[in-house]
Amino acid sequence: MTDSIEKIIKQIRKNPKGVSFSDLSKVCKHYFGEPRHESSSHCIYKTPWQGDPRINIQNDKGKAKAYQVRQVIQAIDKLEAQNGNKTNNTK
């Protein structure tokens, strides 16, 4: 995992509010690969499981929505638990 990704993850774990959409997008791409659907306001990422936590992030004037940041954190924790705390660069 790159230092910048680690920094962003530490930041979003401390404060899920005020996270930039571009930072959250970088983290999602690192863990889940390119979005399976991308529009001007939403990015949807594929996960190796069905159901929650889903990865659907929304650009709200350059910021990510706090509840979606928390969902990304839950998904990363679930992914790391499945992989034995190994980082997953891309699919």
C-alpha positions as a Python dict, from the first residue, in 0.01 Angstrom:
ca = {
    (1, 'M'): (0, 0, 0),
    (2, 'T'): (135, 338, -89),
    (3, 'D'): (198, 602, 175),
    (4, 'S'): (-63, 835, 28),
    (5, 'I'): (-333, 565, 46),
    (6, 'E'): (-238, 488, 407),
    (7, 'K'): (-256, 859, 491),
    (8, 'I'): (-599, 894, 335),
    (9, 'I'): (-728, 587, 517),
    (10, 'K'): (-603, 719, 852),
    (11, 'Q'): (-771, 1052, 778),
    (12, 'I'): (-1105, 902, 680),
    (13, 'R'): (-1108, 669, 982),
    (14, 'K'): (-1056, 971, 1209),
    (15, 'N'): (-1309, 1194, 1038),
    (16, 'P'): (-1543, 1057, 770),
    (17, 'K'): (-1688, 1405, 719),
    (18, 'G'): (-1511, 1642, 484),
    (19, 'V'): (-1332, 1372, 283),
    (20, 'S'): (-1272, 1479, -75),
    (21, 'F'): (-1438, 1271, -342),
    (22, 'S'): (-1106, 1233, -526),
    (23, 'D'): (-933, 1094, -215),
    (24, 'L'): (-1210, 843, -153),
    (25, 'S'): (-1205, 747, -520),
    (26, 'K'): (-828, 678, -498),
    (27, 'V'): (-882, 450, -200),
    (28, 'C'): (-1166, 264, -374),
    (29, 'K'): (-960, 214, -690),
    (30, 'H'): (-670, 83, -482),
    (31, 'Y'): (-885, -178, -306),
    (32, 'F'): (-1159, -255, -559),
    (33, 'G'): (-1019, -164, -900),
    (34, 'E'): (-1182, 59, -1158),
    (35, 'P'): (-1549, 141, -1101),
    (36, 'R'): (-1794, -89, -1280),
    (37, 'H'): (-2016, 214, -1335),
    (38, 'E'): (-1910, 576, -1342),
    (39, 'S'): (-2124, 881, -1407),
    (40, 'S'): (-2078, 1249, -1341),
    (41, 'S'): (-2197, 1213, -982),
    (42, 'H'): (-2163, 845, -882),
    (43, 'C'): (-1904, 568, -896),
    (44, 'I'): (-2002, 210, -820),
    (45, 'Y'): (-1729, -43, -741),
    (46, 'K'): (-1749, -420, -758),
    (47, 'T'): (-1684, -615, -440),
    (48, 'P'): (-1599, -985, -407),
    (49, 'W'): (-1921, -1039, -207),
    (50, 'Q'): (-2289, -976, -264),
    (51, 'G'): (-2479, -731, -50),
    (52, 'D'): (-2353, -489, 211),
    (53, 'P'): (-2130, -310, 246),
    (54, 'R'): (-2176, -184, -107),
    (55, 'I'): (-1935, 64, -262),
    (56, 'N'): (-2134, 343, -421),
    (57, 'I'): (-1974, 684, -377),
    (58, 'Q'): (-2125, 1016, -473),
    (59, 'N'): (-1955, 1343, -563),
    (60, 'D'): (-2130, 1615, -365),
    (61, 'K'): (-1962, 1940, -470),
    (62, 'G'): (-1616, 1781, -447),
    (63, 'K'): (-1681, 1601, -119),
    (64, 'A'): (-1780, 1244, -41),
    (65, 'K'): (-2088, 1180, 170),
    (66, 'A'): (-1997, 1074, 525),
    (67, 'Y'): (-2223, 768, 529),
    (68, 'Q'): (-2062, 647, 206),
    (69, 'V'): (-1715, 700, 355),
    (70, 'R'): (-1819, 480, 649),
    (71, 'Q'): (-1943, 213, 404),
    (72, 'V'): (-1605, 218, 227),
    (73, 'I'): (-1428, 175, 562),
    (74, 'Q'): (-1653, -122, 644),
    (75, 'A'): (-1583, -276, 303),
    (76, 'I'): (-1206, -232, 343),
    (77, 'D'): (-1221, -393, 688),
    (78, 'K'): (-1424, -684, 548),
    (79, 'L'): (-1188, -726, 254),
    (80, 'E'): (-880, -721, 477),
    (81, 'A'): (-1042, -974, 713),
    (82, 'Q'): (-1110, -1205, 417),
    (83, 'N'): (-754, -1164, 292),
    (84, 'G'): (-588, -1195, 630),
    (85, 'N'): (-501, -822, 648),
    (86, 'K'): (-328, -829, 313),
    (87, 'T'): (-391, -527, 97),
    (88, 'N'): (-572, -584, -228),
    (89, 'N'): (-424, -359, -496),
    (90, 'T'): (-670, -419, -779),
    (91, 'K'): (-884, -688, -929),
}
